[in-house]
Coordinates of C-alpha atoms in Angstrom, one line a residue:
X1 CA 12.4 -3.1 -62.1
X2 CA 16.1 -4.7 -62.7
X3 CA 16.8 -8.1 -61.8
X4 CA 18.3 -6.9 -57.9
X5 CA 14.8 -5.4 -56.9
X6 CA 13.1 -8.6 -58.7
X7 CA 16.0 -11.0 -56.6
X8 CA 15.0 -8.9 -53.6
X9 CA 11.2 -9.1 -53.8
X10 CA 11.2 -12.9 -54.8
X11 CA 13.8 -13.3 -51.5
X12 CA 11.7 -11.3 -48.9
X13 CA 8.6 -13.5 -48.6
X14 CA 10.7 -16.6 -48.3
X15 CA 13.4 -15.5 -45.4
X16 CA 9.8 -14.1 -43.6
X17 CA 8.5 -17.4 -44.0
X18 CA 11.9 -18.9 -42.7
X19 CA 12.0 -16.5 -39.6
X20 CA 8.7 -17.2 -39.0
X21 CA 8.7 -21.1 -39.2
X22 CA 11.8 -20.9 -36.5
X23 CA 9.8 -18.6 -34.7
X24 CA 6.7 -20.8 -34.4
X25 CA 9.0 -23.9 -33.4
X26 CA 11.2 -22.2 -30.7
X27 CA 8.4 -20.8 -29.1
X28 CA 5.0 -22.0 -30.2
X29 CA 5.1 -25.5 -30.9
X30 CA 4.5 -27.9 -28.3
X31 CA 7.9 -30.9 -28.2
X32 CA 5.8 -32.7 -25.6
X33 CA 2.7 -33.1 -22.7
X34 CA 2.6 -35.2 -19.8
X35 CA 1.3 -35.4 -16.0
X36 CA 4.0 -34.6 -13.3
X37 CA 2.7 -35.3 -9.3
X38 CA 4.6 -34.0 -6.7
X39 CA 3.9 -31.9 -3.5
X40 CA 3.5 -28.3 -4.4
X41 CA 6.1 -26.2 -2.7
X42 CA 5.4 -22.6 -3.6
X43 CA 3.0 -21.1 -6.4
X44 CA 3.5 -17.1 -6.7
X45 CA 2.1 -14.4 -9.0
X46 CA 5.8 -13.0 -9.7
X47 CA 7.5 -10.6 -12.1
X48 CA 8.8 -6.8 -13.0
X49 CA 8.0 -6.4 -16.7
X50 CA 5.8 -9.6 -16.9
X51 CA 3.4 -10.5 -14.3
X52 CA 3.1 -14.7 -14.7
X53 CA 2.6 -17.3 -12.4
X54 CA 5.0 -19.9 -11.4
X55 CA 5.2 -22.7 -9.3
X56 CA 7.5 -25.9 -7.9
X57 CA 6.6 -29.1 -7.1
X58 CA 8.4 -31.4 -5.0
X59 CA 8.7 -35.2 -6.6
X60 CA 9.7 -38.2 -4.1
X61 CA 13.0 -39.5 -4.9
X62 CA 16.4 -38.0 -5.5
X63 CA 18.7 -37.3 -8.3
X64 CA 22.3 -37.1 -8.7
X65 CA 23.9 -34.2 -9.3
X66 CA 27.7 -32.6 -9.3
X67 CA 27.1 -31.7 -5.2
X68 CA 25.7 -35.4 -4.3
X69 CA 21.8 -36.0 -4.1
X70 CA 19.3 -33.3 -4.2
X71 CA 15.5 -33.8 -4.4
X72 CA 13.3 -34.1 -7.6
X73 CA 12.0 -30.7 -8.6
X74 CA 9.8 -29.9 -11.1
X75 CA 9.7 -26.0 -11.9
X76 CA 6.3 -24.9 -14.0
X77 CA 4.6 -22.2 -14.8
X78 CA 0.5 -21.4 -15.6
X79 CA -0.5 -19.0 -18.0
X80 CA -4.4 -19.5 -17.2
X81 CA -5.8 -17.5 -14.1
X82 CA -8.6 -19.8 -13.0
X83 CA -5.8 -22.7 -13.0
X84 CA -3.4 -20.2 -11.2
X85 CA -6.1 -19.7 -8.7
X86 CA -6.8 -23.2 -8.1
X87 CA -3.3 -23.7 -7.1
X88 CA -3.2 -20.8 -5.1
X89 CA -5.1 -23.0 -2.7
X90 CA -2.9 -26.4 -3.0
X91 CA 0.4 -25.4 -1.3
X92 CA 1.8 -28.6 0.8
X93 CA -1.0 -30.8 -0.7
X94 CA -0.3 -33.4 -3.4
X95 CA -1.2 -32.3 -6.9
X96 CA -1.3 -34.3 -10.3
X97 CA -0.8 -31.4 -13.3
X98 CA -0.9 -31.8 -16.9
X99 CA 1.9 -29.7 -18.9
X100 CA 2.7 -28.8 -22.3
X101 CA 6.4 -28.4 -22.8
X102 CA 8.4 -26.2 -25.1
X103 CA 11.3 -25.6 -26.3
X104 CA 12.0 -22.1 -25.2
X105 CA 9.9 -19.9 -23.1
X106 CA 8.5 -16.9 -23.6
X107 CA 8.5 -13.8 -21.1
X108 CA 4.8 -13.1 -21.2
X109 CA 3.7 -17.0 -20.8
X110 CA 6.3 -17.9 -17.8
X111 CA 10.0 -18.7 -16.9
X112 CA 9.6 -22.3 -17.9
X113 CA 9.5 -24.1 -20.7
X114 CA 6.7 -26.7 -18.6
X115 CA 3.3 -25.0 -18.4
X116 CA 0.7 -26.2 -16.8
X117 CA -2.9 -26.6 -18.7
X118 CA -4.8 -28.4 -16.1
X119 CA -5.0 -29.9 -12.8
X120 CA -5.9 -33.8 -12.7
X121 CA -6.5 -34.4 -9.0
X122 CA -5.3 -33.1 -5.5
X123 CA -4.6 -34.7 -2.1
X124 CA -4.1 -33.7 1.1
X125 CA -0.2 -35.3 1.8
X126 CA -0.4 -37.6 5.2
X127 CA 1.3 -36.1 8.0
X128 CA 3.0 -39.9 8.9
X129 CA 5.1 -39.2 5.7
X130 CA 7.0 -36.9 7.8
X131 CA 7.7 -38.4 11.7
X132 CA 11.0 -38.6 12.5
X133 CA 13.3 -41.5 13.0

């Protein structure tokens, strides 16, 4: 073996350990967790390729944006089916969710980089939150 196949075969296993250790921290590694509560808007079972589920929930408050104030929204998505089922059942109630957040998603675990692991408490919201002035 010259010195190019001996360059070569010292080379390999380090790049695969490279692409590999990217690999893990774009898409494996969780950056953060944390408990969002909001009132969930919609939760579907959506997809072409990947079937996942995803969901929005809808945090009191507003936030500034280019177009003036919009609502707080906090886009998630659940890659356990007995959660996902759970939820199924909470639309328009007031929901407390754990998440893991990472740094890019992947196709077969969701659209978002929040997904949700667990489900802390729900409420039924109060219907004087919404009379009109």
């Amino acid at each position: 073996m010259g010195t190019v196949g001996k360059t070569i075969g010292c080379l390999t296993p380090i790049v695969l350990l490279i692409v590999a250790g990217w690999f893990y921290f774009q898409y494996c590694f969780v950056r953060s967790e944390g408990v969002d509560t909001g009132e969930l808007n919609y939760f579907a079972y959506q997809g072409v390729v990947f079937k996942t589920y995803e969901g929005k929930l809808i945090q009191t408050g507003f936030q500034r944006n280019a177009t003036g104030a919009q609502s707080n929204e906090f886009r998630f998505s659940v890659d356990n089916s007995a959660i996902a089922d759970s939820l199924m059942h909470c639309t328009g109630k007031q929901v407390e969710l754990h998440y893991r957040k990472y740094t890019k998603a992947l196709p077969w675990r969701g659209e978002s980089v929040y997904v949700v692991d667990s489900i802390w408490s729900v409420k039924n919201v109060s219907p004087s939150m919404y009379k009109s002035f």
